[in-house]
Tab-separated table of C-alpha atoms in Angstrom:
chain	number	residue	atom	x	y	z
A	1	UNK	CA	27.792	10.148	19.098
A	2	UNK	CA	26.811	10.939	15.473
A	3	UNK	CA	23.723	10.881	14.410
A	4	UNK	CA	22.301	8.076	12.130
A	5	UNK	CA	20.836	9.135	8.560
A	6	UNK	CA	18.331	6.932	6.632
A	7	UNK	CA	18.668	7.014	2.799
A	8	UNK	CA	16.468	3.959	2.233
A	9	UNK	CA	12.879	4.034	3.195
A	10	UNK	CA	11.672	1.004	5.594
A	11	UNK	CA	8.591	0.167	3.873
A	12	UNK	CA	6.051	-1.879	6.290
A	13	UNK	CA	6.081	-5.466	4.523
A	14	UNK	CA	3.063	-5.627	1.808
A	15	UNK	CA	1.887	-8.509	3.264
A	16	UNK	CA	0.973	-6.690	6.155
A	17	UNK	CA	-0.926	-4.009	4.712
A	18	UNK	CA	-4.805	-4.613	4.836
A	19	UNK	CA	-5.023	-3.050	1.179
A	20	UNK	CA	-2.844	-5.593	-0.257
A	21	UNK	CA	-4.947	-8.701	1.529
A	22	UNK	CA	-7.892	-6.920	-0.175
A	23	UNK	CA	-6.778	-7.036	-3.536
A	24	UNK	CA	-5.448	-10.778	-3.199
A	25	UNK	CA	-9.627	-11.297	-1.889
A	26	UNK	CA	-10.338	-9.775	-5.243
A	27	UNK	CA	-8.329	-11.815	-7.237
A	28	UNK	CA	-8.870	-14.703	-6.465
A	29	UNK	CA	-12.940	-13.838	-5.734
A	30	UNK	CA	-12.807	-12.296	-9.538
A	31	UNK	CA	-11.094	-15.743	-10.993
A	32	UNK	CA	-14.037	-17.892	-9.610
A	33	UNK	CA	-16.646	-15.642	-10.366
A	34	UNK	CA	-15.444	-15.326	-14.065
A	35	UNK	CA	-15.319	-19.858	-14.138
A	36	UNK	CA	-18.199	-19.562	-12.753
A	37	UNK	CA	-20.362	-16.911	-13.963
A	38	UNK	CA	-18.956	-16.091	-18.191
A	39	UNK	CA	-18.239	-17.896	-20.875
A	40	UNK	CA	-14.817	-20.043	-20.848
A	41	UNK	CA	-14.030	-18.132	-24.718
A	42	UNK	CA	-15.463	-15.691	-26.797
A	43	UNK	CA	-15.574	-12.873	-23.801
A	44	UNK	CA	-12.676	-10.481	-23.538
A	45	UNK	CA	-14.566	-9.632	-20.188
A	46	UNK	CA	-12.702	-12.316	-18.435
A	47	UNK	CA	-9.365	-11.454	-19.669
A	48	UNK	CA	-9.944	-7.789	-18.932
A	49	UNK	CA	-11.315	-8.432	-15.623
A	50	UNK	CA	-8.710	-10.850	-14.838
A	51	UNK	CA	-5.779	-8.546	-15.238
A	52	UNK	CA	-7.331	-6.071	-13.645
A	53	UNK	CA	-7.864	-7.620	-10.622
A	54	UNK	CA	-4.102	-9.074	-10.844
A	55	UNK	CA	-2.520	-5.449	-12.020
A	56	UNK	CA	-4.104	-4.143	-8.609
A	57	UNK	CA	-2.564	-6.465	-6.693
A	58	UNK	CA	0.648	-6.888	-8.240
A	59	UNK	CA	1.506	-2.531	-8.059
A	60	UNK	CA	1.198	-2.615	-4.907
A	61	UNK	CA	3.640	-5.526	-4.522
A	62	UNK	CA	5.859	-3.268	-6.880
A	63	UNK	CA	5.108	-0.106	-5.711
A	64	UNK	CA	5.894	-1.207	-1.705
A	65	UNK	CA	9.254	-3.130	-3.086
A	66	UNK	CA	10.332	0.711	-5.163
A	67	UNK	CA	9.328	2.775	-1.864
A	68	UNK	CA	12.223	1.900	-0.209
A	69	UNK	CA	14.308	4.082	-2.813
A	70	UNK	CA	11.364	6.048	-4.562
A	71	UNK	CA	8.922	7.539	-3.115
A	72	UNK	CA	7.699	9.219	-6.330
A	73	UNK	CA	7.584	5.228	-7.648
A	74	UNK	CA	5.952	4.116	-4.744
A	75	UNK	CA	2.490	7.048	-5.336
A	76	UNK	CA	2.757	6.234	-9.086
A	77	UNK	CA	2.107	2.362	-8.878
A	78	UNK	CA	-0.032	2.839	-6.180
A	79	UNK	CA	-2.079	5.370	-8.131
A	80	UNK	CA	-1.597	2.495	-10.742
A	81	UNK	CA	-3.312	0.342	-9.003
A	82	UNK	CA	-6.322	2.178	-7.990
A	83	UNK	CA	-6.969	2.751	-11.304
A	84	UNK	CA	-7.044	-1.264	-11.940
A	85	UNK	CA	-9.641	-1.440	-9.229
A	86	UNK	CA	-11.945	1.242	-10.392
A	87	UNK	CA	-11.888	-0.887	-14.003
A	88	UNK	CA	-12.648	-3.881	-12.096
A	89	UNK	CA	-15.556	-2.113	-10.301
A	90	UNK	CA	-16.881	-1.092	-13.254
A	91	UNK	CA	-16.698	-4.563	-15.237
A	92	UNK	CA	-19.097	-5.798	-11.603
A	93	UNK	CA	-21.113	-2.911	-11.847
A	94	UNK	CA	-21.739	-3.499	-15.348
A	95	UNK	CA	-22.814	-7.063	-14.684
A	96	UNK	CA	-25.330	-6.842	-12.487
A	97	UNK	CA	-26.891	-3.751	-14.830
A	98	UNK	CA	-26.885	-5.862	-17.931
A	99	UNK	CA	-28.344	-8.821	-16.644
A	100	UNK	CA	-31.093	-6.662	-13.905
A	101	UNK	CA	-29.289	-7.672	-11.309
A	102	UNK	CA	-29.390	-5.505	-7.970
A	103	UNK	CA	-26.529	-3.699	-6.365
A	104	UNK	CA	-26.879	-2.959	-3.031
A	105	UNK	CA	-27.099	0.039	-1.143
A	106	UNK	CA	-27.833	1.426	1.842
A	107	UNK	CA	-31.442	0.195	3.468
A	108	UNK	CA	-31.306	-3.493	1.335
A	109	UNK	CA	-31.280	-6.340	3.004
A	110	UNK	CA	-27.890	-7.602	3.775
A	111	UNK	CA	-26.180	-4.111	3.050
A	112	UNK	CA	-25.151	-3.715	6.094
A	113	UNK	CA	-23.415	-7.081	7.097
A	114	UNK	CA	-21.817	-7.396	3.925
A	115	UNK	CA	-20.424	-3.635	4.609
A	116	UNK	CA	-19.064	-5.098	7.906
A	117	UNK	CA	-17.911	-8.715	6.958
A	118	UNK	CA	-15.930	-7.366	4.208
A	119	UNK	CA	-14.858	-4.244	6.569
A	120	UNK	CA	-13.218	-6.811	9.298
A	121	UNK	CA	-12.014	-9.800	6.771
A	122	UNK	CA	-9.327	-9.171	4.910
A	123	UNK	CA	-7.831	-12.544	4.114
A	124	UNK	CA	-8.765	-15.291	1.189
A	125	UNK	CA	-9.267	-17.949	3.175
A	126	UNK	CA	-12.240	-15.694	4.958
A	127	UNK	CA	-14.133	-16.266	1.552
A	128	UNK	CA	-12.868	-19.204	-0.228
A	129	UNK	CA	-15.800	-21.039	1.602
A	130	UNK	CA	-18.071	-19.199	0.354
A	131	UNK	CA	-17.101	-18.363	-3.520
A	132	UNK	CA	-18.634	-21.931	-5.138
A	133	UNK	CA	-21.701	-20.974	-3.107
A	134	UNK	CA	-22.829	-17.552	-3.511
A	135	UNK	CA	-24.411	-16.410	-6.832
A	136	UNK	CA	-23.591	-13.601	-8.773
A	137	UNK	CA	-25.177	-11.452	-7.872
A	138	UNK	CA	-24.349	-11.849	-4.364
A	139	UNK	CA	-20.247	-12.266	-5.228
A	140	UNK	CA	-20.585	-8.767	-7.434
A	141	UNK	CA	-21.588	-6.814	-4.703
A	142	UNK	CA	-19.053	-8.104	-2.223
A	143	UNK	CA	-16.254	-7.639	-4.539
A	144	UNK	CA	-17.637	-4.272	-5.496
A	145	UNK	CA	-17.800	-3.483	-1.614
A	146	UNK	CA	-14.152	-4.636	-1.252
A	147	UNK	CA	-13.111	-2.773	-4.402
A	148	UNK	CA	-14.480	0.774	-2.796
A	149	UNK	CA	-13.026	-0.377	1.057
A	150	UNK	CA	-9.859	-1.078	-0.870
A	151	UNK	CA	-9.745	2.327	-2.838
A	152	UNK	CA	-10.137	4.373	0.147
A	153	UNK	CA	-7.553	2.634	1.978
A	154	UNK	CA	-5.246	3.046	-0.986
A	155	UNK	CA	-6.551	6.859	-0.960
A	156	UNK	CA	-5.579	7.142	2.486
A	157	UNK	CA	-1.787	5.326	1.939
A	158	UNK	CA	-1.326	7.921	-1.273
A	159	UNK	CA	-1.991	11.131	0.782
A	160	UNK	CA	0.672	10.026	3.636
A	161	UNK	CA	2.812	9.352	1.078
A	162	UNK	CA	2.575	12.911	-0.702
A	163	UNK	CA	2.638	14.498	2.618
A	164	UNK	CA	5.894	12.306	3.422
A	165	UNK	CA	7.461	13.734	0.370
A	166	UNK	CA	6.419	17.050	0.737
A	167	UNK	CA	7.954	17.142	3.574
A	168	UNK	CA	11.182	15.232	2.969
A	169	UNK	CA	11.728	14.587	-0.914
A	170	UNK	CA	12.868	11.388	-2.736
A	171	UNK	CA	16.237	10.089	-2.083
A	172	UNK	CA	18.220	12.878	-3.949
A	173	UNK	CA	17.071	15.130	-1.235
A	174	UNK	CA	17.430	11.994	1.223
A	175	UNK	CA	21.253	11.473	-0.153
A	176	UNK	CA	21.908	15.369	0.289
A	177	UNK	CA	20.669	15.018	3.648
A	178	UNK	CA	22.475	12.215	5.000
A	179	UNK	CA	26.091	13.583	3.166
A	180	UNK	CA	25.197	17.132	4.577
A	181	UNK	CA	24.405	15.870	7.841
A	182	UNK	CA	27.489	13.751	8.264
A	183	UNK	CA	29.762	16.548	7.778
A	184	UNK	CA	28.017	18.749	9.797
A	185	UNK	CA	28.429	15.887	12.164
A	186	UNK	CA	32.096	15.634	11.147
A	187	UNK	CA	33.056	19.162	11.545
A	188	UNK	CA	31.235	19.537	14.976
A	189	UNK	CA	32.973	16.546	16.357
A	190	UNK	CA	36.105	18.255	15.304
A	191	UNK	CA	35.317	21.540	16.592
A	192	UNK	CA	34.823	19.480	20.132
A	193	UNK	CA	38.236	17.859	19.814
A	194	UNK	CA	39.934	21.455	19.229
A	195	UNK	CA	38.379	22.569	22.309
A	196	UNK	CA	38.912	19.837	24.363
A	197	UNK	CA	42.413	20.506	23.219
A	198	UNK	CA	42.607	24.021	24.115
A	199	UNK	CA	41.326	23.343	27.143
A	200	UNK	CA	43.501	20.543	28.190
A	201	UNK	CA	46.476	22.949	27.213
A	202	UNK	CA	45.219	25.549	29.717
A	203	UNK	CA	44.998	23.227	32.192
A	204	UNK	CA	48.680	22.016	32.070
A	205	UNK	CA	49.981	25.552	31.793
A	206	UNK	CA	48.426	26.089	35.354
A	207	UNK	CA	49.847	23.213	36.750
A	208	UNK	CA	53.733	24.523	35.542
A	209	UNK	CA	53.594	21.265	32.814
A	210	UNK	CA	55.132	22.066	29.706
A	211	UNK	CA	54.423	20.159	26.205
C-alpha cells in the first residue's frame, strides 16, 4: 500500500481557535467603547482604533485561510496581526493615562476576576451584556487584558508554526516531498513485483513447468 503525502496543510478552522474569538471580543468591545466613550468626528482615534481592532481579526482569518499552502504566509499575517493588537493596546492604555484613569494590576480590586473572566470567555455574546453598562474605564482594562491574553496565545501559535517549518518547509519542500516519495514508493513497489516474479519462476522450474 503506498503511502499517502500531504501537500496542503489542514489548518484547524479559525473559528475554532480561542485567539480568533478574542479578537472578534475586541472588535466589537472597541466599536462600542469608541460610540460610547469619543467623539462621533473630529478624532482620528476612532478610526485608528477601529481598524486596528478589525486588521487583528481579519489576518488571522487570512493568515489561517493562506496556511493551508503557506506556511511562511500564515507567520507573516499572524505576526501582522499582533502588531494590530499591540496598537490597539496602546490607543486603551493611552486613554485611561490621559484622562487619570487607573489600569489595573496585580493587588487592585477586581484584577483578579477580570484576569479570569476574560481568561475562560472567549465569545461576544459573553460581553455584549455588559458593554452599554460598564464605564470606561472598566471596558479599557478588559480589552487591554484580552489584548495581552490574545498576544500570548498568538505568541504561542507563531512559535509552533516556525518550529513546523523548521522542521518541514513550505510547500516547495512539501511538493518535493510528496513527488520524491511517490517514486520511491513507485520504484519499491516495482522492485517487489520483480521479485515476486523471480520467485514465482523458481518455483515452476521445481515443479518441471515450463513458461
Amino acid at each position: 500500500m503506498q503511502k499517502k503525502f500531504q501537500i496542503l496543510k489542514r489548518q484547524k478552522p479559525w473559528r475554532d481557535a480561542y485567539y480568533y474569538q478574542k479578537t472578534e471580543v475586541l472588535y466589537q468591545m472597541t466599536f462600542v467603547f469608541c460610540q460610547r466613550f469619543l467623539p462621533a468626528y473630529g478624532d482620528r482615534t476612532v478610526d485608528q482604533m477601529l481598524q486596528a481592532a478589525r486588521s487583528g481579526k481579519q489576518n488571522i482569518v487570512e493568515g489561517t485561510e493562506d496556511g493551508e499552502t503557506s506556511t511562511e504566509m500564515h507567520i507573516k499575517l499572524l505576526n501582522v496581526a499582533r502588531s494590530s493588537l499591540q496598537e490597539l493596546r496602546e490607543d486603551y492604555r493611552d486613554y485611561l493615562l490621559s484622562r487619570n484613569l487607573t489600569i489595573w494590576t496585580e493587588g487592585l480590586y477586581r484584577y483578579e476576576d477580570m484576569q479570569d473572566y476574560c481568561y475562560h470567555h472567549n465569545k461576544v455574546e459573553d460581553y455584549l451584556p455588559y458593554l452599554q453598562k460598564w464605564n470606561d474605564e472598566e471596558i479599557a482594562n478588559i480589552a487591554l487584558t484580552i489584548c495581552y491574553q490574545t498576544d500570548a496565545m498568538l505568541n504561542k501559535q507563531l512559535k509552533r508554526l516556525e518550529k513546523e517549518f523548521v522542521e518541514q518547509g513550505g510547500i516547495k519542500e512539501r511538493m518535493y516531498a510528496a513527488r520524491t516519495g511517490y517514486r520511491q514508493a513507485q520504484d519499491a513497489e516495482l522492485a517487489h513485483l520483480r521479485a515476486e516474479e523471480v520467485r514465482l519462476k523458481a518455483l515452476l522450474t521445481q515443479h518441471g513447468i515450463k513458461f
